[in-house]
Short mmCIF file of C-alpha atoms in Angstrom, two decimals:
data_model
loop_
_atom_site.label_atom_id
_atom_site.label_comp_id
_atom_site.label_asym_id
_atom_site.label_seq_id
_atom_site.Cartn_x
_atom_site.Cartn_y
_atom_site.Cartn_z
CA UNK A 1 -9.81 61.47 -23.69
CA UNK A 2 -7.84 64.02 -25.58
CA UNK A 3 -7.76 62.74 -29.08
CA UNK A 4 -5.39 64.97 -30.68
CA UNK A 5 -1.94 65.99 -28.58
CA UNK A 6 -0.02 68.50 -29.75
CA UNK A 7 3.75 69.13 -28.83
CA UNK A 8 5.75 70.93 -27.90
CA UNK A 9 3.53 73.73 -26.31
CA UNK A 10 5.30 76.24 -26.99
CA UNK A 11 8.89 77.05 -29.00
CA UNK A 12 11.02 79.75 -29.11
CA UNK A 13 12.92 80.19 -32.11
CA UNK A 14 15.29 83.03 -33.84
CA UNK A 15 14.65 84.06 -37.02
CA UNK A 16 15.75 81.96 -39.75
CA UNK A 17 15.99 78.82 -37.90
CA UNK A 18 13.61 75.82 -38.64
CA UNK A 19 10.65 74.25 -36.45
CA UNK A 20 9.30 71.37 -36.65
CA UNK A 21 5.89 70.52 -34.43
CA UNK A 22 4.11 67.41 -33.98
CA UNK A 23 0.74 65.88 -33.52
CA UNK A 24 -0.58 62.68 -32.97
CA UNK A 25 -4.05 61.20 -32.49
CA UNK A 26 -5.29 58.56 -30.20
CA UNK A 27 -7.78 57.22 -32.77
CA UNK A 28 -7.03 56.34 -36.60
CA UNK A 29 -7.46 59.34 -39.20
CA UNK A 30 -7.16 60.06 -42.36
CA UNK A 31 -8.26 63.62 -42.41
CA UNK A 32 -5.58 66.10 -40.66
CA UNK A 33 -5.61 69.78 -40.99
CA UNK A 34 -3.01 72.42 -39.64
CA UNK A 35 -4.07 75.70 -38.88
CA UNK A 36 -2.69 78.81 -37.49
CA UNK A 37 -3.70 81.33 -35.36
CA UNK A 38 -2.92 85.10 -33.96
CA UNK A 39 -3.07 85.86 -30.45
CA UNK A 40 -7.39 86.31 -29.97
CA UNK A 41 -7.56 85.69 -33.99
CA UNK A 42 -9.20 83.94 -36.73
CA UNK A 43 -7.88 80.53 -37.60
CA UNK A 44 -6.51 80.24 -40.38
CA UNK A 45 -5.88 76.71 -42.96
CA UNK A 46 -2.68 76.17 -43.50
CA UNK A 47 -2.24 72.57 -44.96
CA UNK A 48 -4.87 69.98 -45.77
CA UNK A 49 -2.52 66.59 -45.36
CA UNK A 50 -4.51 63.18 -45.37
CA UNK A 51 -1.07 60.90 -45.75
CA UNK A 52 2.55 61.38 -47.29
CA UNK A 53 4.04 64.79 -47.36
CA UNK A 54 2.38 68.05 -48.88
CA UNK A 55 4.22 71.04 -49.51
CA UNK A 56 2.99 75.20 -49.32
CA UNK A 57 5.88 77.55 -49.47
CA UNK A 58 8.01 76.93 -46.26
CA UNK A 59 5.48 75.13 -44.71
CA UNK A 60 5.93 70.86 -45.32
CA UNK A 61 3.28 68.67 -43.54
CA UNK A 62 4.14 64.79 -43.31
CA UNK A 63 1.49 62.18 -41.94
CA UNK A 64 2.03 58.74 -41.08
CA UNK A 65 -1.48 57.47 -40.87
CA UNK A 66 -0.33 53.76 -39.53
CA UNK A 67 1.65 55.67 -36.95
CA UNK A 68 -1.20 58.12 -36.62
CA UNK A 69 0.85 61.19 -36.54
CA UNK A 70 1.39 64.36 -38.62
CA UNK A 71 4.32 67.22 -38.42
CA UNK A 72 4.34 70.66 -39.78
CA UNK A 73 8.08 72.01 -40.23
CA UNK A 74 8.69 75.49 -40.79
CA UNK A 75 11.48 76.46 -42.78
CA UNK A 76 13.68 79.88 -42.36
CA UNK A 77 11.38 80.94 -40.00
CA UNK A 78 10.19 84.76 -40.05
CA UNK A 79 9.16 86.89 -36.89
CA UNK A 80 5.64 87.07 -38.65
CA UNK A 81 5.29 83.07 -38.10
CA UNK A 82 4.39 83.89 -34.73
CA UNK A 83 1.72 82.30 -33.46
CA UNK A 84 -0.68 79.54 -32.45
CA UNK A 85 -0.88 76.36 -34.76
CA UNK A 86 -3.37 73.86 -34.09
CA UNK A 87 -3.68 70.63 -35.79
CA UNK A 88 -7.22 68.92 -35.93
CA UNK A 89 -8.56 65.35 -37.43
CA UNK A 90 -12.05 65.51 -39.49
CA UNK A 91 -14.05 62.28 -37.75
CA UNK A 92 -16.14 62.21 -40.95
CA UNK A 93 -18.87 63.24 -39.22
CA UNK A 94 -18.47 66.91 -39.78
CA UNK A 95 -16.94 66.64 -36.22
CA UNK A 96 -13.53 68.23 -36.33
CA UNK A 97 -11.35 67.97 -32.93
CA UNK A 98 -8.04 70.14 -32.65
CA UNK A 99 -5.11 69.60 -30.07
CA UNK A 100 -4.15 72.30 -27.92
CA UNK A 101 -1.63 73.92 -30.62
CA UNK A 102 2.32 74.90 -30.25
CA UNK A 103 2.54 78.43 -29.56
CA UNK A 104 5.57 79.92 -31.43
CA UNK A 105 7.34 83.00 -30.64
CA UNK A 106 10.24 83.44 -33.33
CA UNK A 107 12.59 86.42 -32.33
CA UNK A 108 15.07 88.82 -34.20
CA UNK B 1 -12.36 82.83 -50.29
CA UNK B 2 -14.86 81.89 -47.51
CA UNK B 3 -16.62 84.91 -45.72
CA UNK B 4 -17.60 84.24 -42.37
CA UNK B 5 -18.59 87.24 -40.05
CA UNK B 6 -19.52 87.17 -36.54
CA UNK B 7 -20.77 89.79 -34.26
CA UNK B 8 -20.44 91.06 -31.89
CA UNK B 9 -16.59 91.17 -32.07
CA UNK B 10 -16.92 91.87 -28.27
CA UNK B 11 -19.67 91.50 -25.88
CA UNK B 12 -19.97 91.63 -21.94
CA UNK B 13 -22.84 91.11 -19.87
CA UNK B 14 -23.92 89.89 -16.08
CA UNK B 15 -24.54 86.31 -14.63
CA UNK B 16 -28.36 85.24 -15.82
CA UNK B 17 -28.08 87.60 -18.59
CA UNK B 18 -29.41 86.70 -22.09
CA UNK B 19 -26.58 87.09 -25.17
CA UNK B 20 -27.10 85.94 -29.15
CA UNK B 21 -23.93 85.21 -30.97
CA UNK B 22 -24.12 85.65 -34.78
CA UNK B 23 -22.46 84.49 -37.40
CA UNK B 24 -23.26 84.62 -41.09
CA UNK B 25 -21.52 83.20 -43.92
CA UNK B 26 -21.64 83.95 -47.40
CA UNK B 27 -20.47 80.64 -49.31
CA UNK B 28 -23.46 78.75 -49.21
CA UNK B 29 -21.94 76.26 -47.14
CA UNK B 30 -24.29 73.56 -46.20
CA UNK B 31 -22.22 73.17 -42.72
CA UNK B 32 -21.95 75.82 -40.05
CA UNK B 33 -20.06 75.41 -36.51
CA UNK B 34 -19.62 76.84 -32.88
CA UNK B 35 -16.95 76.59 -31.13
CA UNK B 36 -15.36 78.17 -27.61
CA UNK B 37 -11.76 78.29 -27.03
CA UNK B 38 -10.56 78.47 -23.46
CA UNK B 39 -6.71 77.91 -22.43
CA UNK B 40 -5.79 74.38 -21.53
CA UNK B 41 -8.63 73.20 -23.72
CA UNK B 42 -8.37 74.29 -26.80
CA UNK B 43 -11.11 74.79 -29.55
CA UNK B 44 -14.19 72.78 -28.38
CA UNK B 45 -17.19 71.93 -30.34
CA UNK B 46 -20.49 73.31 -28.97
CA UNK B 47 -23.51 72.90 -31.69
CA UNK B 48 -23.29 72.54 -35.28
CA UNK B 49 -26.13 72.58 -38.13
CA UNK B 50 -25.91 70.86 -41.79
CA UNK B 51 -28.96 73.02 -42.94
CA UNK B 52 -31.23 75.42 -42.34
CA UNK B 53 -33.86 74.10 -39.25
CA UNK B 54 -31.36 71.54 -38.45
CA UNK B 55 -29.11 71.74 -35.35
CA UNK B 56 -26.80 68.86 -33.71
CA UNK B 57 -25.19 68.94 -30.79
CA UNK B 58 -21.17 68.97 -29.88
CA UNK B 59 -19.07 68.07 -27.46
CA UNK B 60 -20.24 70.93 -24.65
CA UNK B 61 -23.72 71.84 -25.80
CA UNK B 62 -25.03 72.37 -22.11
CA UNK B 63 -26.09 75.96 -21.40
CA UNK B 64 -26.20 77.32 -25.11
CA UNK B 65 -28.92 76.84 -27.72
CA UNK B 66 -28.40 77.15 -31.56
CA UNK B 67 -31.03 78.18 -34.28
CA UNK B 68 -30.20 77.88 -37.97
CA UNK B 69 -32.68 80.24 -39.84
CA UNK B 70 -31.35 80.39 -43.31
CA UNK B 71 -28.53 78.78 -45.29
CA UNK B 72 -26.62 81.91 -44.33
CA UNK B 73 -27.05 82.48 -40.85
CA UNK B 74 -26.95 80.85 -37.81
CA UNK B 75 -26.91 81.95 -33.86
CA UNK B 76 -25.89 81.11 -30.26
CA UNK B 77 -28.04 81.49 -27.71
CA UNK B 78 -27.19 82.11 -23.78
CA UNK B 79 -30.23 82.18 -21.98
CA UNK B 80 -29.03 82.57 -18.28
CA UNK B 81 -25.26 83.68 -18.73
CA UNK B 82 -22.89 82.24 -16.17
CA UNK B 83 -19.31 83.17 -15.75
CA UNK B 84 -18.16 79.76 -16.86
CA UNK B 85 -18.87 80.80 -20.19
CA UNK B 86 -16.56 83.21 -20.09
CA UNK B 87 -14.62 82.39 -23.66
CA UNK B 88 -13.72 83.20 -26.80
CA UNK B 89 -15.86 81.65 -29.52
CA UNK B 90 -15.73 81.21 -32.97
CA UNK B 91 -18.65 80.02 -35.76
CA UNK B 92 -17.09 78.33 -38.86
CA UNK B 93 -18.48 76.70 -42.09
CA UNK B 94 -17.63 74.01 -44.34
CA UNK B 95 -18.68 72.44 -47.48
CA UNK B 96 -19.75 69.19 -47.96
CA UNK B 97 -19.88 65.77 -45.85
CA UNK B 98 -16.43 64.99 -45.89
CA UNK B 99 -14.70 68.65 -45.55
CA UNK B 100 -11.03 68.99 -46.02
CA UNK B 101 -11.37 72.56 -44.01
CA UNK B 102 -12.88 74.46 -42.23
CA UNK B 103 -13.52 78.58 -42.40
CA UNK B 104 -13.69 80.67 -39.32
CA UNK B 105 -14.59 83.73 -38.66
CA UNK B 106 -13.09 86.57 -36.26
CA UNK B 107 -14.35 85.23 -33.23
CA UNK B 108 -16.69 86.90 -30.77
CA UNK B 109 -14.92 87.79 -26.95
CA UNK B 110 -17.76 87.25 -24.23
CA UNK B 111 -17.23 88.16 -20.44
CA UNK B 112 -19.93 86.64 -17.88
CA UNK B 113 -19.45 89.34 -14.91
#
């Protein structure tokens, strides 16, 4: 069973306009993490976002843990945004499962 | 920031052929992971060790062994290389029990001919 589903797979955006991606998870959690990724790269944490709405730069993570979901929008987005970004849930067992990630291309 | 460093960066060898992954971190994390990433899976949890000697097993352990041998360091083994572990794979750390992330390194590129 996939627990974490990511959508869409991929976006296409020009630069400067907004994105907004979106995971949910077939099983409760309280632990979500985005991360981001180059083509054949190192992930990278973006956002650490347990519930309610965090904030870094013009990223803005929300999770709704009774609706078990979480969304990362991306303000004025820049053509170095491009990229993977994966979302995963922490099991609490040191067992962290990621979706499949939204790959975004954002063009001039 | 955490330091983790795998080698090699790229690696290819033949079906039945033995390859050791390494990865080393430099945080004294007490958690280290591997993972493969293959498209239309995703990241995917192989073995992962909360201590030196210790070693637990993921989601797709078969075929690959792990060894922990210091707080630092810890390796993948593939004894008899097949081409379905053909992947890209990735060791990461974390801190304690209940880690808010986790820190990856470069990733290591393996072709099974």
């Amino acid at each position: 069973e996939q627990q974490v589903q990511q959508s869409p797979a991929s976006l296409v955006l020009q630069e400067a306009e907004n994105a907004e991606l979106q995971c949910s998870f077939s099983i409760f959690t309280n632990q979500v993490q985005w991360f981001y990724q180059r083509p054949g790269g190192r992930l990278v944490s973006l956002l650490y976002n347990p519930s309610g709405t965090k904030q870094s730069g013009r990223l803005t993570s929300t999770t709704v843990i009774k609706e078990r979901r979480s969304s990362l929008h991306i303000s004025s987005s820049q053509i170095t945004d491009s990229g993977t970004y994966l979302c995963a849930k922490n099991t609490g067992y040191q067992n962290f499962y990621f979706g499949k990630g939204t790959s975004l291309t954002v063009i001039p | 920031e955490a330091a983790v460093t795998q080698s090699p960066r790229n690696k290819v060898t033949v079906t039945g052929g033995n390859v050791t992954l390494s990865c080393r971190q430099t945080n004294s994390h007490n958690y280290m992971y591997w993972y493969r990433q293959d498209t239309g899976h995703g990241l995917r949890l192989i073995h992962y060790s909360y201590g030196a000697g210790n070693l637990q097993i993921g989601d797709v352990p078969d075929g690959y062994k792990a060894t922990r041998t210091t707080q630092e360091d810890f390796f993948l083994l593939l004894e008899l290389a097949s081409p379905s572990q053909t992947s890209l794979y990735f060791c990461a750390s974390s801190e304690g029990l209940r880690a808010e992330t986790l820190y990856f390194g470069s990733g290591t590129r393996l072709t099974v001919l």
